[in-house]
Coordinates of C-alpha atoms and ligand atoms in Angstrom, one line a residue:
X1 CA -163.6 50.7 184.6
X2 CA -161.2 48.8 186.9
X3 CA -162.9 45.4 186.8
X4 CA -162.6 45.2 183.0
X5 CA -159.6 43.4 181.4
X6 CA -157.2 45.3 179.2
X7 CA -158.6 43.7 176.1
X8 CA -162.1 44.8 176.9
X9 CA -161.1 48.5 177.1
X10 CA -158.7 48.2 174.1
X11 CA -159.0 49.4 170.6
X12 CA -157.1 47.1 168.3
X13 CA -155.3 48.1 165.1
X14 CA -154.3 45.4 162.6
X15 CA -150.9 45.8 161.0
X16 CA -150.3 44.0 157.8
X17 CA -146.5 43.8 158.1
X18 CA -145.6 43.6 154.4
X19 CA -147.5 46.7 153.6
X20 CA -147.2 48.9 156.7
X21 CA -143.8 50.6 156.8
X22 CA -140.6 49.8 154.9
X23 CA -137.7 50.7 157.2
X24 CA -134.8 49.4 155.0
X25 CA -136.0 50.6 151.6
X26 CA -136.5 47.2 149.8
X27 CA -140.2 47.8 149.0
X28 CA -141.4 45.4 151.7
X29 CA -142.6 46.4 155.2
X30 CA -140.5 45.3 158.2
X31 CA -140.0 45.6 161.9
X32 CA -137.7 48.6 161.6
X33 CA -140.5 50.4 159.8
X34 CA -143.1 49.3 162.4
X35 CA -140.9 50.5 165.3
X36 CA -140.6 53.9 163.6
X37 CA -144.3 54.2 163.4
X38 CA -145.2 53.3 166.9
X39 CA -145.4 57.0 167.9
X40 CA -147.9 57.5 165.1
X41 CA -150.0 54.6 166.4
X42 CA -149.9 55.8 170.0
X43 CA -150.9 59.3 168.9
X44 CA -153.7 57.8 166.8
X45 CA -155.2 56.5 170.0
X46 CA -155.3 52.8 169.5
X47 CA -154.1 50.7 172.4
X48 CA -153.3 47.3 171.0
X49 CA -151.9 45.8 167.8
X50 CA -152.6 42.6 165.9
X51 CA -149.8 41.6 163.6
X52 CA -150.6 39.4 160.6
X53 CA -147.9 36.7 160.3
X54 CA -144.3 37.8 160.6
X55 CA -142.8 34.3 160.3
X56 CA -140.5 32.8 157.6
X57 CA -142.7 31.7 154.7
X58 CA -142.5 31.0 151.0
X59 CA -145.3 33.5 150.8
X60 CA -147.8 31.6 148.7
X61 CA -150.4 32.9 151.0
X62 CA -148.6 36.0 152.2
X63 CA -147.2 34.6 155.4
X64 CA -150.2 32.3 156.3
X65 CA -148.0 29.4 155.0
X66 CA -145.4 29.2 157.7
X67 CA -142.2 27.3 157.3
X68 CA -140.7 28.1 160.7
X69 CA -142.9 29.1 163.7
X70 CA -140.1 30.2 166.0
X71 CA -138.4 32.8 163.8
X72 CA -139.0 36.0 161.9
X73 CA -139.2 36.3 158.1
X74 CA -135.8 37.6 157.0
X75 CA -137.3 40.3 154.9
X76 CA -139.1 41.6 158.0
X77 CA -136.0 41.5 160.3
X78 CA -134.6 39.2 163.0
X79 CA -135.8 37.9 166.3
X80 CA -133.9 40.7 168.0
X81 CA -135.8 43.2 165.9
X82 CA -139.0 41.5 167.0
X83 CA -138.0 41.8 170.6
X84 CA -137.2 45.5 170.1
X85 CA -140.5 46.0 168.5
X86 CA -142.4 44.3 171.3
X87 CA -140.5 46.2 174.0
X88 CA -141.0 49.5 172.2
X89 CA -144.8 48.8 171.8
X90 CA -145.1 47.9 175.4
X91 CA -143.2 51.0 176.5
X92 CA -146.0 53.0 174.8
X93 CA -148.7 51.0 176.4
X94 CA -149.6 49.1 173.3
X95 CA -150.4 45.4 173.7
X96 CA -149.4 43.1 170.9
X97 CA -151.2 40.0 169.4
X98 CA -149.6 37.7 167.0
X99 CA -151.3 35.7 164.3
X100 CA -151.4 32.0 165.2
X101 CA -151.9 29.7 162.3
X102 CA -152.7 26.3 163.7
X103 CA -154.6 24.5 161.0
X104 CA -151.8 24.2 158.5
X105 CA -148.1 24.8 157.8
X106 CA -146.2 25.6 154.6
X107 CA -145.5 22.7 152.4
X108 CA -141.8 23.8 152.9
X109 CA -142.0 23.3 156.7
X110 CA -139.4 20.7 157.7
X111 CA -142.3 18.7 159.3
X112 CA -144.1 18.4 156.0
X113 CA -140.9 17.7 154.0
X114 CA -140.2 14.8 156.4
X115 CA -143.8 13.6 156.4
X116 CA -144.1 13.5 152.7
X117 CA -140.9 11.6 152.2
X118 CA -142.5 8.2 152.8
X119 CA -144.9 6.3 154.9
X120 CA -142.5 5.3 157.6
X121 CA -140.8 8.4 159.0
X122 CA -141.4 9.8 162.5
X123 CA -143.6 12.5 161.2
X124 CA -145.6 10.3 158.8
X125 CA -148.8 10.9 160.6
X126 CA -148.3 14.7 161.3
X127 CA -150.5 15.6 158.3
X128 CA -153.8 14.2 156.9
X129 CA -152.8 11.5 154.5
X130 CA -155.3 9.3 152.7
X131 CA -155.2 6.5 150.1
X132 CA -157.2 6.8 147.0
X133 CA -160.4 4.7 147.3
X134 CA -159.6 3.5 143.7
X135 CA -155.9 3.3 143.7
X136 CA -155.4 1.6 140.4
X137 CA -156.9 4.5 138.7
X138 CA -156.4 6.7 135.7
X139 CA -155.4 10.0 137.4
X140 CA -152.8 12.1 135.5
X141 CA -150.0 10.5 137.4
X142 CA -151.6 7.1 137.5
X143 CA -152.7 7.9 141.0
X144 CA -156.3 6.9 141.1
X145 CA -158.9 9.3 142.3
X146 CA -158.8 11.6 145.4
X147 CA -160.4 10.4 148.6
X148 CA -163.5 12.5 148.1
X149 CA -164.8 15.6 146.2
X150 CA -163.8 18.2 148.9
X151 CA -162.5 21.4 147.5
X152 CA -159.8 23.7 148.8
X153 CA -161.4 27.1 149.4
X154 CA -158.5 28.7 147.4
X155 CA -157.4 26.6 144.5
X156 CA -159.4 23.6 143.3
X157 CA -159.4 20.1 144.8
X158 CA -158.6 19.8 148.5
X159 CA -156.4 16.7 148.0
X160 CA -153.0 16.7 146.4
X161 CA -151.2 13.5 145.4
X162 CA -147.6 12.8 146.5
X163 CA -145.9 10.0 144.6
X164 CA -143.3 9.3 147.3
X165 CA -146.1 8.1 149.5
X166 CA -148.6 7.0 146.9
X167 CA -151.1 9.0 148.9
X168 CA -153.1 12.2 149.0
X169 CA -152.7 15.0 151.6
X170 CA -155.5 17.2 152.6
X171 CA -155.4 21.0 152.4
X172 CA -158.4 23.3 153.2
X173 CA -156.4 26.2 151.8
X174 CA -154.0 26.1 148.9
X175 CA -151.9 23.0 148.2
X176 CA -148.9 24.8 149.6
X177 CA -150.7 24.8 153.0
X178 CA -151.1 21.1 154.1
X179 CA -153.5 20.6 157.1
X180 CA -151.8 19.3 160.2
X181 CA -153.3 16.3 161.9
X182 CA -154.4 17.6 165.2
X183 CA -155.5 14.2 166.4
X184 CA -151.8 13.3 166.7
X185 CA -150.5 14.3 170.2
X186 CA -147.0 15.0 168.9
X187 CA -148.4 17.7 166.6
X188 CA -150.2 19.3 169.5
X189 CA -147.1 19.1 171.7
X190 CA -145.0 20.8 169.0
X191 CA -147.5 23.5 168.5
X192 CA -148.0 24.2 172.2
X193 CA -144.2 24.5 172.5
X194 CA -144.3 27.2 169.9
X195 CA -147.1 29.0 171.6
X196 CA -145.0 29.1 174.8
X197 CA -142.0 30.4 172.8
X198 CA -143.9 33.6 172.0
X199 CA -145.7 33.9 175.3
X200 CA -142.4 33.7 177.0
X201 CA -141.1 36.5 174.8
X202 CA -143.9 38.6 176.2
X203 CA -146.7 38.7 173.5
X204 CA -150.1 39.6 174.9
X205 CA -152.0 36.9 173.0
X206 CA -153.0 35.6 169.6
X207 CA -155.5 35.9 166.8
X208 CA -156.3 32.3 165.9
X209 CA -156.3 32.0 162.1
X210 CA -159.1 30.0 160.5
X211 CA -159.7 28.2 163.8
X212 CA -162.9 26.4 162.6
X213 CA -161.0 24.5 160.0
X214 CA -158.8 22.4 162.4
X215 CA -161.0 19.3 162.5
X216 CA -162.9 17.9 159.5
X217 CA -165.7 15.4 159.3
X218 CA -163.9 12.1 160.2
X219 CA -166.3 10.2 157.9
X220 CA -165.1 12.4 154.9
X221 CA -168.7 12.8 153.8
X222 CA -168.7 14.2 150.2
X223 CA -170.4 17.5 149.5
X224 CA -173.4 17.5 147.2
X225 CA -172.8 20.7 145.2
X226 CA -172.9 19.9 141.4
X227 CA -169.9 22.3 140.9
X228 CA -166.2 22.5 141.7
X229 CA -164.6 25.6 143.2
X230 CA -163.9 27.4 139.9
X231 CA -167.5 26.7 138.9
X232 CA -168.8 28.1 142.2
X233 CA -166.7 31.2 141.9
X234 CA -167.9 31.7 138.4
X235 CA -171.4 31.4 139.6
X236 CA -170.6 34.0 142.3
X237 CA -169.5 36.4 139.6
X238 CA -172.4 35.9 137.3
X239 CA -175.4 35.2 139.5
X240 CA -178.1 37.8 138.8
X241 CA -181.6 36.7 139.7
X242 CA -182.7 36.3 143.4
X243 CA -183.1 32.6 142.7
X244 CA -179.5 32.3 141.5
X245 CA -178.2 34.3 144.4
X246 CA -180.1 32.1 146.8
X247 CA -178.7 29.0 145.1
X248 CA -175.2 30.5 145.3
X249 CA -175.5 31.1 149.1
X250 CA -176.7 27.5 149.6
X251 CA -173.9 26.1 147.5
X252 CA -171.2 28.1 149.5
X253 CA -172.6 26.6 152.7
X254 CA -173.0 23.1 151.3
X255 CA -169.6 22.8 149.6
X256 CA -167.5 23.3 152.7
X257 CA -169.8 22.1 155.5
X258 CA -168.0 18.9 156.2
X259 CA -164.6 20.6 156.3
X260 CA -165.4 22.9 159.2
X261 CA -166.1 22.6 162.9
X262 CA -165.4 18.8 163.2
X263 CA -165.6 17.3 166.7
X264 CA -162.7 18.1 169.1
X265 CA -162.4 21.8 168.8
X266 CA -163.9 22.7 172.1
X267 CA -161.5 20.4 174.0
X268 CA -158.6 21.8 172.0
X269 CA -159.6 25.4 172.8
X270 CA -160.0 24.6 176.5
X271 CA -156.5 23.1 176.4
X272 CA -155.0 26.2 174.7
X273 CA -156.9 28.5 177.0
X274 CA -155.5 26.7 180.1
X275 CA -152.0 27.0 178.7
X276 CA -152.4 30.7 178.0
X277 CA -153.9 31.3 181.4
X278 CA -150.7 29.9 183.0
X279 CA -149.0 33.2 182.0
X280 CA -149.6 36.5 183.9
X281 CA -151.2 39.5 182.3
X282 CA -154.5 38.2 181.0
X283 CA -153.1 36.9 177.6
X284 CA -155.8 37.0 175.0
X285 CA -157.2 34.5 172.4
X286 CA -159.3 35.9 169.6
X287 CA -160.8 33.5 167.1
X288 CA -161.0 34.2 163.4
X289 CA -164.6 32.9 163.5
X290 CA -168.0 34.2 164.3
X291 CA -169.2 31.2 166.1
X292 CA -169.9 32.1 169.7
X293 CA -169.8 28.4 170.7
X294 CA -166.0 28.7 170.5
X295 CA -166.2 30.9 173.6
X296 CA -167.3 27.9 175.6
X297 CA -169.0 29.0 178.8
X298 CA -167.7 32.5 178.2
X299 CA -164.5 32.0 180.2
X300 CA -163.0 28.7 179.3
X301 CA -162.3 28.7 175.6
X302 CA -161.7 31.8 173.4
X303 CA -162.0 35.2 175.0
X304 CA -163.4 36.7 171.8
X305 CA -164.7 35.8 168.4
X306 CA -165.3 38.4 165.7
X307 CA -168.8 39.7 164.9
X308 CA -168.3 39.0 161.1
X309 CA -172.0 38.9 160.4
X310 CA -172.1 42.6 161.0
X311 CA -169.8 43.3 158.0
X312 CA -171.4 40.7 155.6
X313 CA -173.5 43.3 153.8
X314 CA -173.1 45.9 151.1
X315 CA -174.8 48.6 153.2
X316 CA -174.7 49.0 156.9
X317 CA -178.3 50.1 157.2
X318 CA -179.8 50.9 160.6
X319 CA -182.0 47.9 160.3
X320 CA -179.1 45.6 159.5
X321 CA -177.1 46.8 162.5
X322 CA -180.0 46.6 164.9
X323 CA -180.8 43.1 163.9
X324 CA -177.2 42.1 164.2
X325 CA -176.8 43.6 167.6
X326 CA -180.0 42.0 168.9
X327 CA -178.9 38.6 167.8
X328 CA -175.2 38.7 168.8
X329 CA -175.7 40.4 172.2
X330 CA -178.5 38.0 173.1
X331 CA -176.3 35.0 172.3
X332 CA -173.3 36.5 174.2
X333 CA -175.5 37.3 177.2
X334 CA -176.8 33.8 177.3
X335 CA -173.3 32.3 178.0
X336 CA -172.9 31.2 181.6
X337 CA -170.1 33.7 182.0
X338 CA -171.3 36.5 180.0
X339 CA -169.4 36.9 176.7
X340 CA -167.8 40.1 175.4
X341 CA -168.5 41.3 171.9
X342 CA -165.8 42.1 169.3
X343 CA -166.6 44.2 166.2
X344 CA -164.8 44.9 163.0
X345 CA -165.6 46.3 159.6
X346 CA -162.4 45.4 157.6
X347 CA -159.3 43.3 157.5
X348 CA -156.7 42.0 155.0
X349 CA -159.2 39.5 153.6
X350 CA -162.1 41.9 152.8
X351 CA -162.6 45.0 150.7
X352 CA -161.7 48.2 152.4
X353 CA -164.3 49.9 154.5
X354 CA -164.5 53.1 152.5
X355 CA -164.9 51.2 149.2
X356 CA -167.2 48.5 150.5
X357 CA -169.8 50.6 152.3
X358 CA -169.5 53.7 150.2
X359 CA -172.3 54.7 147.9
X360 CA -170.0 56.4 145.4
X361 CA -171.2 59.9 146.4
X362 CA -170.8 60.2 150.1
X363 CA -168.0 57.7 150.7
X364 CA -166.0 59.8 153.1
X365 CA -169.0 60.8 155.2
X366 CA -170.0 57.2 155.4
X367 CA -166.5 56.2 156.4
X368 CA -166.8 58.6 159.3
X369 CA -170.2 57.3 160.2
X370 CA -169.0 53.7 160.1
X371 CA -166.1 54.5 162.4
X372 CA -168.5 56.1 164.8
X373 CA -170.6 53.0 164.6
X374 CA -167.6 50.7 165.3
X375 CA -166.4 52.8 168.3
X376 CA -169.8 53.2 169.9
X377 CA -171.1 49.7 169.7
X378 CA -170.6 47.5 172.8
X379 CA -167.4 45.5 172.5
X380 CA -163.8 45.6 171.5
X381 CA -163.2 47.2 168.1
X382 CA -160.6 46.1 165.5
X383 CA -159.4 48.6 162.9
X384 CA -157.4 47.8 159.9
X385 CA -154.3 49.7 158.8
X386 CA -154.9 52.4 156.3
X387 CA -158.6 52.7 157.2
X388 CA -157.8 55.8 159.2
X389 CA -156.8 57.8 156.1
X390 CA -159.6 56.4 154.0
X391 CA -157.5 54.1 151.8
X392 CA -159.6 52.5 149.0
X393 CA -159.4 49.2 147.1
X394 CA -156.9 49.3 144.2
X395 CA -158.1 47.1 141.4
X396 CA -155.1 45.3 139.9
X397 CA -156.0 44.5 136.3
X398 CA -152.7 43.1 135.1
X399 CA -152.6 39.5 136.3
X400 CA -148.8 39.5 136.5
X401 CA -149.1 42.1 139.3
X402 CA -151.3 39.9 141.4
X403 CA -149.6 38.4 144.5
X404 CA -152.7 36.8 146.0
X405 CA -152.4 33.2 144.8
X406 CA -156.1 32.6 145.1
X407 CA -156.6 35.3 142.4
X408 CA -153.9 34.0 140.1
X409 CA -155.4 30.6 140.3
X410 CA -158.8 32.0 139.5
X411 CA -157.5 33.9 136.5
X412 CA -156.0 30.7 135.1
X413 CA -159.2 28.6 135.8
X414 CA -161.4 31.2 134.2
X415 CA -159.3 31.3 131.0
X416 CA -158.2 27.7 130.7
X417 CA -161.2 25.8 132.2
X418 CA -164.1 28.1 131.7
X419 CA -163.1 29.7 128.4
X420 CA -163.5 33.3 129.7
X421 CA -161.7 35.9 127.5
X422 CA -158.4 37.0 129.2
X423 CA -159.4 40.6 129.6
X424 CA -162.6 39.8 131.4
X425 CA -160.8 37.1 133.5
X426 CA -158.2 39.7 134.5
X427 CA -160.9 42.0 135.7
X428 CA -162.7 39.4 137.6
X429 CA -159.5 38.0 139.2
X430 CA -158.5 41.5 140.2
X431 CA -161.9 42.1 141.9
X432 CA -161.8 38.9 143.9
X433 CA -158.2 39.2 144.8
X434 CA -157.3 40.4 148.3
X435 CA -154.4 42.4 146.9
X436 CA -156.7 45.2 146.3
X437 CA -157.1 45.8 150.1
X438 CA -153.5 45.0 151.0
X439 CA -151.6 47.7 149.1
X440 CA -148.9 49.6 150.9
X441 CA -149.7 52.2 153.5
X442 CA -149.7 55.7 152.1
X443 CA -147.5 57.9 154.4
X444 CA -146.8 60.9 152.2
X445 CA -147.6 62.6 148.9
X446 CA -144.3 61.4 147.4
X447 CA -143.3 58.6 145.0
X448 CA -144.5 55.2 146.2
X449 CA -146.7 57.1 148.7
X450 CA -143.7 57.5 150.9
X451 CA -143.9 53.8 151.7
X452 CA -140.5 53.0 150.2
X453 CA -137.9 55.1 148.4
X454 CA -138.6 56.2 144.8
X455 CA -136.0 53.8 143.4
X456 CA -137.5 50.8 145.2
X457 CA -140.3 48.6 143.7
X458 CA -143.1 48.1 146.3
X459 CA -144.2 44.5 146.6
X460 CA -147.7 45.5 145.5
X461 CA -148.5 48.6 143.5
X462 CA -149.2 51.7 145.7
X463 CA -152.6 53.2 145.2
X464 CA -152.0 56.5 143.2
X465 CA -154.6 58.3 145.3
X466 CA -151.8 59.1 147.8
X467 CA -151.5 62.2 145.5
X468 CA -155.1 63.1 146.1
X469 CA -154.9 63.5 149.9
X470 CA -155.1 59.9 150.9
X471 CA -151.8 60.0 152.9
X472 CA -150.9 60.4 156.5
X473 CA -148.7 63.5 156.2
X474 CA -151.2 65.8 154.6
X475 CA -154.1 64.5 156.7
X476 CA -152.1 65.1 159.8
X477 CA -151.9 68.8 159.0
X478 CA -155.6 69.1 158.1
X479 CA -157.8 69.4 161.2
X480 CA -160.8 68.4 159.0
X481 CA -159.2 65.2 157.7
X482 CA -160.4 61.7 158.2
X483 CA -157.3 60.9 160.2
X484 CA -158.0 63.7 162.6
X485 CA -161.6 62.4 162.9
X486 CA -160.3 59.0 163.8
X487 CA -158.0 60.6 166.5
X488 CA -160.9 62.6 167.9
X489 CA -163.3 59.7 167.9
X490 CA -160.8 57.4 169.6
X491 CA -160.1 59.9 172.3
X492 CA -163.8 60.4 172.9
X493 CA -164.4 56.7 173.2
X494 CA -161.5 56.2 175.7
X495 CA -162.7 59.2 177.8
X496 CA -166.3 58.1 178.0
X497 CA -166.9 55.1 180.3
X498 CA -170.4 54.3 179.0
X499 CA -168.9 53.8 175.5
X500 CA -166.4 51.3 176.8
X501 CA -168.4 49.3 179.3
X502 CA -172.0 50.4 179.1
X503 CA -174.9 48.3 178.1
X504 CA -176.4 48.7 174.6
X505 CA -180.1 49.6 174.4
X506 CA -181.6 50.5 171.0
X507 CA -184.1 53.3 170.8
X508 CA -186.4 54.5 167.9
X509 CA -186.2 51.0 166.6
X510 CA -188.4 51.6 163.7
X511 CA -186.3 54.4 162.2
X512 CA -185.1 53.4 158.8
X513 CA -182.7 56.2 158.0
X514 CA -180.9 56.7 161.3
X515 CA -179.7 54.4 164.1
X516 CA -180.1 55.5 167.7
X517 CA -179.1 53.6 170.8
X518 CA -178.1 54.2 174.4
X519 CA -174.9 53.1 176.1
X520 CA -175.4 53.0 179.8
X521 CA -173.6 52.4 183.0
X522 CA -174.9 53.0 186.5
X523 CA -173.4 56.4 186.4
X524 CA -173.6 57.5 182.8
X525 CA -176.0 57.3 179.9
X526 CA -174.9 58.3 176.4
X527 CA -177.3 58.6 173.4
X528 CA -175.7 57.8 170.1
X529 CA -177.4 59.0 166.9
X530 CA -176.0 58.0 163.5
X531 CA -177.8 59.6 160.6
X532 CA -177.5 57.2 157.7
X533 CA -178.9 59.6 155.1
X534 CA -177.7 62.9 153.6
X535 CA -180.9 64.6 154.8
X536 CA -180.9 66.9 157.8
X537 CA -183.6 65.9 160.2
X538 CA -185.3 67.0 163.4
X539 CA -185.6 64.3 166.0
X540 CA -187.4 64.1 169.3
X541 CA -185.8 62.0 172.1
X542 CA -187.6 63.9 174.9
X543 CA -189.1 60.6 176.2
X544 CA -185.6 59.6 177.3
X545 CA -185.2 62.5 179.7
X546 CA -186.9 65.8 180.4
X547 CA -183.6 67.5 180.9
X548 CA -181.3 68.8 178.2
X549 CA -178.3 66.7 177.2
X550 CA -174.7 67.5 177.0
X551 CA -172.9 67.3 173.7
X552 CA -170.0 64.8 173.9
X553 CA -169.2 64.6 170.2
X554 CA -170.4 65.5 166.8
X555 CA -169.0 64.9 163.4
X556 CA -170.4 68.2 162.4
X557 CA -169.0 71.6 163.3
X558 CA -171.2 73.9 165.3
X559 CA -173.5 71.3 167.0
X560 CA -174.8 73.0 170.2
X561 CA -173.1 72.1 173.5
X562 CA -176.5 71.8 175.2
X563 CA -179.0 69.6 173.4
X564 CA -182.7 70.1 173.7
X565 CA -183.8 66.4 173.3
X566 CA -187.2 67.4 172.0
X567 CA -185.8 69.2 169.0
X568 CA -182.5 67.7 167.9
X569 CA -181.4 69.0 164.5
X570 CA -179.2 66.3 163.1
X571 CA -177.2 67.0 159.9
X572 CA -176.9 64.6 157.0
X573 CA -174.6 61.7 157.9
X574 CA -173.9 63.3 161.3
X575 CA -172.7 61.1 164.2
X576 CA -173.8 62.7 167.4
X577 CA -173.1 61.6 171.0
X578 CA -175.1 63.2 173.8
X579 CA -174.8 62.5 177.5
X580 CA -178.2 62.3 179.1
X581 CA -179.1 63.3 182.7
Ligands
LIG1 C1 -157.3 33.3 157.3 C2 -156.5 34.5 156.9 C3 -156.3 34.5 155.4 C4 -155.5 33.2 155.1 C5 -156.2 32.0 155.5 C6 -155.4 30.8 155.5 O1 -158.6 33.3 156.8 O2 -157.1 35.6 157.4 O3 -155.6 35.6 155.0 O4 -155.4 33.2 153.7 O5 -156.7 32.1 156.9 O6 -154.4 30.8 156.5

């Protein structure tokens, strides 16, 4: 496996710093806590970490609104703590990616405070400022109307008026996250300086936040959806018929299409890639985007983009996965320098894997099956903290407990603008909020799930199911637990070259209730069978080889060590891996 880079053989684990481990007992995760858990992560078998933002921030968007790019949020620790963390991670062979938020800063960042102070300061052009097309207007502050009808994807209009300048600034996300003007060379220079700051400290690369939003349509073309954001979200909650759902999908696409992927991004990514390549150690760039175009020729822009289309479904059926793989791999293979895949089934923005893809009856079996899928598909997998113990979404129904500003905004819009009764609005806001999948890690069956001391108040409520076995300590001691399943599967993947570097070849492509594929190198062929139903079945793979196969792994106890390919008895929801000869 020598020719592969570290990030091609890696399994990544996303740490959400605020919720991972509280080392100082204030109810908020921190670097001290993360350092204490590095042994746990190493023993789990992951080889690389991605940290969601750890920078100082007013926390309107939980750290994705950065007010100082070259420091550490005081509640998480100090720069020295960060350095200790990085060193301790490296000492255990764990690579570390940081979250790089390029599109926007916090509205409390000194750059923005200066920029908004008037039209003639040195940073006046660091953000996207526009006049109103009808300046004499009747807006609430006498400010006229916004430059166009663009919406923020988080909280209403994408333009916010600043009286000091008599102008609007643009924000794709919430108004506390003004978009930087990347067409200004000084912005670029300041951001590249910051990138070097972290590279010089030794980080192994970056996950590029919302990278497609950097450049908008320079003509500011208005969208043509007859709704605003609240109306669209309302439709998303209430659409029932296929026609309504189709309309909804079209509207989502239409509403934001001029705010994404504007000209210039390829050049920018090339520039960033060249910068990162100046440093030794194959530093990595992973885009929070599914657009393979941002990989350039496969070797001159981003190293990886996420295969988000895989997770955009309520059920990971065999047909869905096959189609996804056929499309993605063909596109990656077509790049002049062949592209490498990157798969994930969950992160801090999406419902938890066990909740999302469960059927309410076999959730834990499905969680195992889906991990097996993620670790056997071709490409680098990303896991999300808490997934390994089967953490579930926690529905927060009291709006005062919500911390995700997108959801508090939605609650208000539902009640005040759309006249939805408060109890129903609270439920709907809780469901759309990302808090549900960001609750603190459950370490023990103890008050606050062992995340923080009993007397501390965790920053988000802890899911009470820590008392029902969803915690690390109890699962650690139980060989049959999900946690130990994760450990076994991770070990098997790392010990099986075909699973890391092998080609993917689907077999039995018409099967509707199980997924079967080969992973193949010149010297090893592995057959992967994932039974997506609770029915035991007998399968015949004798056309693949006349010889018996060797069992590499089964999620089921008692699977025979030697497998007769003509008569394979596969249990309900079993994941079975067989080496072929
Ligand atoms: C990305 C992050 C998300 C954040 C947004 C704005 O999508 O994953 O959490 O709110 O960007 O930075």
